[in-house]
C-alpha angles and dihedrals in degrees: 000000000000091000094049094047096037088237132142122248089252091054091051092047089053090064089066093042092053091050093050095045094048090046093051101039096043091057088067091065109024097068091073090052091053091048090053102041103026137255108259106058097044091045092050093047089049090055090054092048090048090053091051093046092050093051092047092052089055095050105033111082096203122107094203093054088049089055090057093045092049089054088051089050091051093052094046093047089050090054092049094048095047091047093052093046089052091046092067092047090050095051106033140043139191118353093357090055091051090047095053095040087051090053090047091055093048093050092044090052090056090072098074089045098052100031102070094049096041092043092049092055092046091051093046096051105026108018132257092287090068090069091064093042089053090051089050091051093047091049089049091056090049091048091054091049090046091052094048102041111017134074145159114313105170113127102179118038117203117214110244101242118143093218092051092044092049089050092052092049090051090049091052095048091046089055097098098206091050094049093045089048090056089052090053089053090049094051093046096049092039088067089060095044092045092053090048088055097046111017099074090047091053092047095048101037107026100034091029095224130143129272087245090064090046088054093052090048089054089050091052092050091047088056088050089057090051091047089055088054092051091049089051090052092048092051095043093124096050119103105286106221095036095055092046092050091050090049093053092047090052090050089052091053091049094050090049089056090046092054091049092047092049089071096048111020105027109163137122094263094054092044094051092044094057093038088052092056092046092050091050088057091046091051090048092052094046093047093053098042094045090063091040095056096043092050094054095081109028093166090058100035094148093052095044091047093048093045091048095048095041097047092045091054095045096045096043090050089058094041096051092045091053094045094047090047091050096041107032121207102264110126147337092285092058091048091052092050089051090053089048092058093056095040092049090050089048091052093051093050092043092054090050091051092045091053092046090052092052093052114098116250117253 
Protein backbone atom coordinates (compact mmCIF):
# COMPACT_ATOMS: atom_id res chain seq x y z
CA UNK A 1 0.00 0.00 0.00
CA UNK A 2 2.84 2.37 0.87
CA UNK A 3 4.60 1.60 -2.40
CA UNK A 4 1.47 2.12 -4.52
CA UNK A 5 0.56 5.39 -2.81
CA UNK A 6 4.17 6.63 -2.40
CA UNK A 7 3.51 6.87 1.35
CA UNK A 8 5.70 6.10 4.36
CA UNK A 9 4.97 3.21 6.71
CA UNK A 10 3.87 5.72 9.36
CA UNK A 11 1.39 7.29 6.95
CA UNK A 12 -0.06 3.89 6.11
CA UNK A 13 -0.25 2.95 9.80
CA UNK A 14 -2.20 6.15 10.42
CA UNK A 15 -5.03 4.83 8.23
CA UNK A 16 -5.64 2.09 10.82
CA UNK A 17 -5.23 4.49 13.75
CA UNK A 18 -7.83 6.88 12.32
CA UNK A 19 -10.28 4.02 11.81
CA UNK A 20 -9.84 2.78 15.39
CA UNK A 21 -10.07 6.23 16.97
CA UNK A 22 -13.17 7.23 15.00
CA UNK A 23 -14.75 3.84 15.77
CA UNK A 24 -14.07 4.12 19.51
CA UNK A 25 -14.81 7.81 20.12
CA UNK A 26 -17.99 7.94 17.99
CA UNK A 27 -19.53 5.15 20.06
CA UNK A 28 -19.62 7.53 23.02
CA UNK A 29 -22.12 9.78 21.22
CA UNK A 30 -23.99 7.72 18.64
CA UNK A 31 -25.90 5.52 21.10
CA UNK A 32 -28.17 8.43 22.06
CA UNK A 33 -28.93 9.08 18.38
CA UNK A 34 -29.96 5.45 17.88
CA UNK A 35 -32.13 5.54 21.00
CA UNK A 36 -33.91 8.62 19.66
CA UNK A 37 -34.30 7.80 15.96
CA UNK A 38 -34.29 4.00 15.92
CA UNK A 39 -31.86 1.26 14.96
CA UNK A 40 -32.84 -0.07 11.55
CA UNK A 41 -32.77 2.92 9.21
CA UNK A 42 -29.49 4.40 10.49
CA UNK A 43 -27.85 0.97 10.52
CA UNK A 44 -28.95 0.23 6.96
CA UNK A 45 -27.78 3.62 5.67
CA UNK A 46 -24.45 3.08 7.43
CA UNK A 47 -24.00 -0.23 5.63
CA UNK A 48 -24.51 1.50 2.27
CA UNK A 49 -22.07 4.30 3.17
CA UNK A 50 -19.52 1.73 4.37
CA UNK A 51 -19.79 -0.11 1.04
CA UNK A 52 -19.18 3.12 -0.89
CA UNK A 53 -16.24 4.11 1.33
CA UNK A 54 -14.61 0.67 0.94
CA UNK A 55 -14.86 0.79 -2.86
CA UNK A 56 -13.50 4.35 -2.97
CA UNK A 57 -10.50 3.40 -0.83
CA UNK A 58 -9.66 0.66 -3.33
CA UNK A 59 -9.84 2.93 -6.38
CA UNK A 60 -8.64 6.37 -5.17
CA UNK A 61 -4.81 6.52 -5.12
CA UNK A 62 -4.58 9.31 -2.55
CA UNK A 63 -3.50 8.68 1.02
CA UNK A 64 -5.25 11.81 2.37
CA UNK A 65 -8.59 10.85 0.84
CA UNK A 66 -8.11 7.40 2.35
CA UNK A 67 -7.67 9.05 5.76
CA UNK A 68 -11.09 10.68 5.40
CA UNK A 69 -12.71 7.48 4.15
CA UNK A 70 -11.25 5.42 7.00
CA UNK A 71 -12.80 7.88 9.47
CA UNK A 72 -16.11 7.44 7.64
CA UNK A 73 -15.70 3.66 7.92
CA UNK A 74 -15.04 3.91 11.67
CA UNK A 75 -18.18 5.97 12.28
CA UNK A 76 -20.41 3.74 10.15
CA UNK A 77 -19.08 0.55 11.76
CA UNK A 78 -19.74 2.10 15.19
CA UNK A 79 -23.37 2.78 14.22
CA UNK A 80 -23.83 -0.77 12.93
CA UNK A 81 -22.27 -2.37 16.01
CA UNK A 82 -24.24 -0.24 18.51
CA UNK A 83 -27.48 -0.89 16.62
CA UNK A 84 -26.97 -4.65 16.68
CA UNK A 85 -26.01 -4.68 20.35
CA UNK A 86 -29.18 -2.74 21.10
CA UNK A 87 -31.20 -5.07 18.86
CA UNK A 88 -30.67 -7.99 21.26
CA UNK A 89 -31.62 -5.86 24.28
CA UNK A 90 -34.76 -4.70 22.44
CA UNK A 91 -35.90 -8.21 21.54
CA UNK A 92 -34.76 -10.46 24.42
CA UNK A 93 -34.65 -10.47 28.21
CA UNK A 94 -33.08 -12.50 31.01
CA UNK A 95 -31.23 -15.69 30.11
CA UNK A 96 -32.10 -15.42 26.41
CA UNK A 97 -30.56 -11.95 26.29
CA UNK A 98 -27.39 -13.25 27.94
CA UNK A 99 -27.33 -16.17 25.52
CA UNK A 100 -27.54 -14.02 22.37
CA UNK A 101 -25.17 -11.34 23.64
CA UNK A 102 -22.75 -14.14 24.46
CA UNK A 103 -23.02 -15.44 20.89
CA UNK A 104 -22.57 -11.89 19.59
CA UNK A 105 -19.33 -11.54 21.55
CA UNK A 106 -17.99 -14.88 20.32
CA UNK A 107 -18.75 -14.07 16.68
CA UNK A 108 -17.36 -10.54 17.06
CA UNK A 109 -14.14 -11.96 18.49
CA UNK A 110 -13.68 -14.12 15.38
CA UNK A 111 -12.82 -11.00 13.38
CA UNK A 112 -9.29 -10.40 14.75
CA UNK A 113 -8.60 -14.14 14.34
CA UNK A 114 -9.68 -14.52 10.72
CA UNK A 115 -8.77 -11.06 9.38
CA UNK A 116 -4.93 -11.20 9.41
CA UNK A 117 -4.80 -14.55 7.63
CA UNK A 118 -7.55 -13.82 5.15
CA UNK A 119 -6.20 -10.32 4.48
CA UNK A 120 -2.70 -11.65 3.99
CA UNK A 121 -3.85 -14.06 1.30
CA UNK A 122 -5.89 -11.38 -0.45
CA UNK A 123 -2.92 -9.01 -0.50
CA UNK A 124 -0.51 -11.71 -1.68
CA UNK A 125 -2.63 -12.86 -4.62
CA UNK A 126 -4.75 -9.82 -5.55
CA UNK A 127 -3.12 -6.73 -4.01
CA UNK A 128 -4.02 -4.68 -0.95
CA UNK A 129 -7.05 -3.14 -2.67
CA UNK A 130 -8.77 -6.55 -2.68
CA UNK A 131 -9.15 -6.36 1.11
CA UNK A 132 -11.41 -3.33 0.82
CA UNK A 133 -13.31 -4.76 -2.13
CA UNK A 134 -13.92 -7.90 -0.09
CA UNK A 135 -15.23 -5.79 2.81
CA UNK A 136 -17.52 -3.96 0.40
CA UNK A 137 -18.84 -7.27 -0.96
CA UNK A 138 -19.36 -8.70 2.52
CA UNK A 139 -21.20 -5.54 3.64
CA UNK A 140 -23.36 -5.73 0.49
CA UNK A 141 -24.45 -9.27 1.37
CA UNK A 142 -25.27 -8.15 4.92
CA UNK A 143 -27.21 -5.16 3.57
CA UNK A 144 -29.36 -7.43 1.38
CA UNK A 145 -30.08 -9.73 4.34
CA UNK A 146 -30.82 -6.69 6.50
CA UNK A 147 -33.28 -5.36 3.93
CA UNK A 148 -35.05 -8.71 3.53
CA UNK A 149 -35.24 -9.94 7.11
CA UNK A 150 -34.63 -7.11 9.57
CA UNK A 151 -36.67 -4.16 10.76
CA UNK A 152 -37.10 -1.62 13.54
CA UNK A 153 -37.00 -3.12 17.06
CA UNK A 154 -36.82 -0.10 19.38
CA UNK A 155 -39.51 -0.14 22.05
CA UNK A 156 -38.75 3.03 24.02
CA UNK A 157 -37.61 6.07 22.08
CA UNK A 158 -35.64 8.69 24.00
CA UNK A 159 -36.18 12.31 22.99
CA UNK A 160 -32.98 13.74 21.59
CA UNK A 161 -32.28 16.54 24.05
CA UNK A 162 -28.67 17.19 24.99
CA UNK A 163 -29.55 17.97 28.62
CA UNK A 164 -31.58 14.76 28.98
CA UNK A 165 -28.91 12.71 27.22
CA UNK A 166 -26.16 14.16 29.39
CA UNK A 167 -28.21 13.33 32.47
CA UNK A 168 -28.65 9.73 31.35
CA UNK A 169 -24.92 9.37 30.69
CA UNK A 170 -24.16 10.74 34.15
CA UNK A 171 -26.69 8.34 35.68
CA UNK A 172 -25.07 5.38 33.91
CA UNK A 173 -21.53 6.32 34.91
CA UNK A 174 -22.65 6.97 38.51
CA UNK A 175 -24.08 3.44 38.65
CA UNK A 176 -21.15 1.80 40.40
CA UNK A 177 -21.69 -1.74 39.12
CA UNK A 178 -21.94 -0.47 35.52
CA UNK A 179 -18.75 1.61 35.76
CA UNK A 180 -16.82 -1.19 37.45
CA UNK A 181 -18.11 -3.59 34.81
CA UNK A 182 -16.65 -1.35 32.10
CA UNK A 183 -13.31 -1.46 33.91
CA UNK A 184 -13.46 -5.27 33.93
CA UNK A 185 -14.06 -5.21 30.16
CA UNK A 186 -11.09 -2.85 29.74
CA UNK A 187 -8.72 -5.04 31.75
CA UNK A 188 -9.83 -8.21 29.94
CA UNK A 189 -9.49 -6.82 26.42
CA UNK A 190 -6.29 -4.93 27.31
CA UNK A 191 -4.56 -8.30 27.73
CA UNK A 192 -5.35 -9.12 24.10
CA UNK A 193 -4.35 -5.69 22.76
CA UNK A 194 -1.20 -5.68 24.87
CA UNK A 195 -0.13 -9.06 23.48
CA UNK A 196 -0.84 -7.85 19.93
CA UNK A 197 1.49 -4.90 20.61
CA UNK A 198 4.32 -6.90 22.20
CA UNK A 199 3.99 -10.63 21.43
CA UNK A 200 5.10 -10.57 17.78
CA UNK A 201 8.10 -8.41 18.71
CA UNK A 202 9.17 -10.91 21.40
CA UNK A 203 8.75 -13.87 19.02
CA UNK A 204 10.66 -12.25 16.15
CA UNK A 205 13.41 -10.43 18.07
CA UNK A 206 13.90 -12.31 21.34
CA UNK A 207 13.20 -15.86 20.14
CA UNK A 208 14.43 -14.99 16.61
CA UNK A 209 11.56 -16.72 14.82
CA UNK A 210 9.69 -15.72 11.67
CA UNK A 211 6.62 -13.49 11.33
CA UNK A 212 4.73 -16.56 10.08
CA UNK A 213 5.22 -18.25 13.44
CA UNK A 214 4.17 -15.03 15.19
CA UNK A 215 0.99 -15.08 13.09
CA UNK A 216 0.16 -18.66 14.08
CA UNK A 217 0.75 -17.79 17.74
CA UNK A 218 -1.72 -14.92 17.41
CA UNK A 219 -4.20 -17.32 15.84
CA UNK A 220 -3.82 -19.74 18.77
CA UNK A 221 -4.41 -16.97 21.28
CA UNK A 222 -7.39 -15.74 19.29
CA UNK A 223 -8.88 -19.21 19.58
CA UNK A 224 -8.21 -19.05 23.34
CA UNK A 225 -10.29 -15.86 23.53
CA UNK A 226 -13.12 -17.58 21.66
CA UNK A 227 -12.86 -20.64 23.92
CA UNK A 228 -13.28 -18.37 26.93
CA UNK A 229 -16.44 -17.02 25.32
CA UNK A 230 -17.82 -20.51 24.77
CA UNK A 231 -17.06 -21.45 28.38
CA UNK A 232 -18.86 -18.30 29.51
CA UNK A 233 -21.86 -19.30 27.43
CA UNK A 234 -21.82 -22.85 28.85
CA UNK A 235 -21.74 -21.52 32.45
CA UNK A 236 -24.35 -18.83 31.83
CA UNK A 237 -26.63 -20.09 34.63
CA UNK A 238 -23.94 -20.26 37.32
CA UNK A 239 -23.81 -17.49 39.99
CA UNK A 240 -22.41 -14.47 38.16
CA UNK A 241 -19.98 -12.84 40.59
CA UNK A 242 -18.75 -16.10 42.09
CA UNK A 243 -17.71 -17.60 38.74
CA UNK A 244 -16.00 -14.36 37.69
CA UNK A 245 -14.08 -14.13 40.95
CA UNK A 246 -12.90 -17.74 40.58
CA UNK A 247 -11.82 -17.02 36.99
CA UNK A 248 -9.69 -14.00 38.00
CA UNK A 249 -8.07 -15.93 40.88
CA UNK A 250 -7.17 -18.75 38.46
CA UNK A 251 -5.66 -16.19 36.08
CA UNK A 252 -3.57 -14.83 38.94
CA UNK A 253 -2.25 -18.32 39.70
CA UNK A 254 -1.41 -18.91 36.03
CA UNK A 255 0.47 -15.62 35.65
CA UNK A 256 2.44 -16.39 38.84
CA UNK A 257 3.55 -19.69 37.27
CA UNK A 258 4.34 -17.85 34.03
CA UNK A 259 6.60 -15.38 35.85
CA UNK A 260 8.40 -18.23 37.61
CA UNK A 261 8.80 -20.20 34.37
CA UNK A 262 10.17 -17.17 32.52
CA UNK A 263 13.37 -17.41 34.55
CA UNK A 264 13.92 -21.16 34.02
CA UNK A 265 11.98 -22.40 30.96
CA UNK A 266 11.66 -19.36 28.69
CA UNK A 267 10.74 -20.51 25.19
CA UNK A 268 7.93 -19.88 22.75
CA UNK A 269 6.00 -23.03 23.70
CA UNK A 270 5.91 -22.16 27.40
CA UNK A 271 5.04 -18.53 26.66
CA UNK A 272 2.15 -19.39 24.35
CA UNK A 273 0.89 -22.09 26.74
CA UNK A 274 0.55 -19.68 29.66
CA UNK A 275 -0.72 -16.86 27.43
CA UNK A 276 -3.35 -19.26 26.07
CA UNK A 277 -4.70 -19.96 29.58
CA UNK A 278 -4.71 -16.26 30.44
CA UNK A 279 -6.55 -15.35 27.23
CA UNK A 280 -9.17 -18.02 27.91
CA UNK A 281 -9.84 -16.32 31.24
CA UNK A 282 -9.90 -12.88 29.58
CA UNK A 283 -12.41 -14.10 26.99
CA UNK A 284 -14.54 -15.60 29.76
CA UNK A 285 -14.54 -12.31 31.70
CA UNK A 286 -15.30 -10.17 28.64
CA UNK A 287 -18.12 -12.43 27.49
CA UNK A 288 -19.87 -12.26 30.86
CA UNK A 289 -19.39 -8.57 31.55
CA UNK A 290 -20.35 -7.53 28.04
CA UNK A 291 -23.84 -8.96 28.56
CA UNK A 292 -23.92 -7.65 32.13
CA UNK A 293 -23.20 -4.02 31.16
CA UNK A 294 -25.58 -3.95 28.20
CA UNK A 295 -28.40 -5.41 30.28
CA UNK A 296 -28.18 -2.72 32.99
CA UNK A 297 -30.20 -0.11 31.06
CA UNK A 298 -32.60 -1.93 28.69
CA UNK A 299 -34.66 1.23 28.00
CA UNK A 300 -31.53 3.00 26.71
CA UNK A 301 -29.77 0.08 25.05
CA UNK A 302 -28.17 2.21 22.34
CA UNK A 303 -26.69 4.66 24.82
CA UNK A 304 -25.46 1.97 27.21
CA UNK A 305 -23.98 -0.04 24.33
CA UNK A 306 -22.28 3.02 22.85
CA UNK A 307 -21.00 4.19 26.20
CA UNK A 308 -19.69 0.73 27.02
CA UNK A 309 -17.94 0.22 23.68
CA UNK A 310 -16.58 3.76 23.50
CA UNK A 311 -15.24 3.91 27.05
CA UNK A 312 -13.67 0.46 26.73
CA UNK A 313 -11.82 1.52 23.59
CA UNK A 314 -10.68 4.87 24.98
CA UNK A 315 -9.57 3.55 28.38
CA UNK A 316 -7.80 0.44 27.08
CA UNK A 317 -5.91 2.55 24.52
CA UNK A 318 -4.48 4.60 27.38
CA UNK A 319 -3.90 1.58 29.64
CA UNK A 320 -2.04 -0.51 27.08
CA UNK A 321 0.10 2.44 26.03
CA UNK A 322 1.12 3.12 29.65
CA UNK A 323 1.84 -0.54 30.44
CA UNK A 324 3.86 -1.13 27.26
CA UNK A 325 5.79 2.10 27.90
CA UNK A 326 6.55 1.04 31.50
CA UNK A 327 7.28 -2.63 30.66
CA UNK A 328 8.78 -2.71 27.13
CA UNK A 329 8.43 -5.79 24.92
CA UNK A 330 11.71 -7.57 25.57
CA UNK A 331 11.06 -11.15 26.66
CA UNK A 332 8.62 -13.60 28.21
CA UNK A 333 9.21 -12.18 31.71
CA UNK A 334 8.15 -8.69 30.62
CA UNK A 335 5.05 -10.10 28.93
CA UNK A 336 4.09 -11.95 32.11
CA UNK A 337 4.53 -8.82 34.23
CA UNK A 338 2.29 -6.92 31.82
CA UNK A 339 -0.37 -9.59 32.24
CA UNK A 340 0.06 -9.37 36.02
CA UNK A 341 -0.81 -5.65 36.00
CA UNK A 342 -4.16 -6.21 34.27
CA UNK A 343 -5.03 -9.34 36.26
CA UNK A 344 -4.23 -7.64 39.58
CA UNK A 345 -6.45 -4.69 38.57
CA UNK A 346 -9.19 -7.15 37.59
CA UNK A 347 -8.97 -8.86 40.99
CA UNK A 348 -9.29 -5.55 42.87
CA UNK A 349 -12.36 -4.51 40.86
CA UNK A 350 -13.84 -8.00 41.10
CA UNK A 351 -13.55 -7.98 44.90
CA UNK A 352 -15.30 -4.58 44.98
CA UNK A 353 -18.11 -5.91 42.81
CA UNK A 354 -18.37 -9.10 44.86
CA UNK A 355 -18.74 -7.07 48.07
CA UNK A 356 -21.28 -4.71 46.48
CA UNK A 357 -23.31 -7.70 45.35
CA UNK A 358 -23.36 -9.15 48.87
CA UNK A 359 -24.64 -5.90 50.43
CA UNK A 360 -28.42 -5.81 51.02
CA UNK A 361 -30.38 -3.47 48.77
CA UNK A 362 -31.69 -0.25 50.37
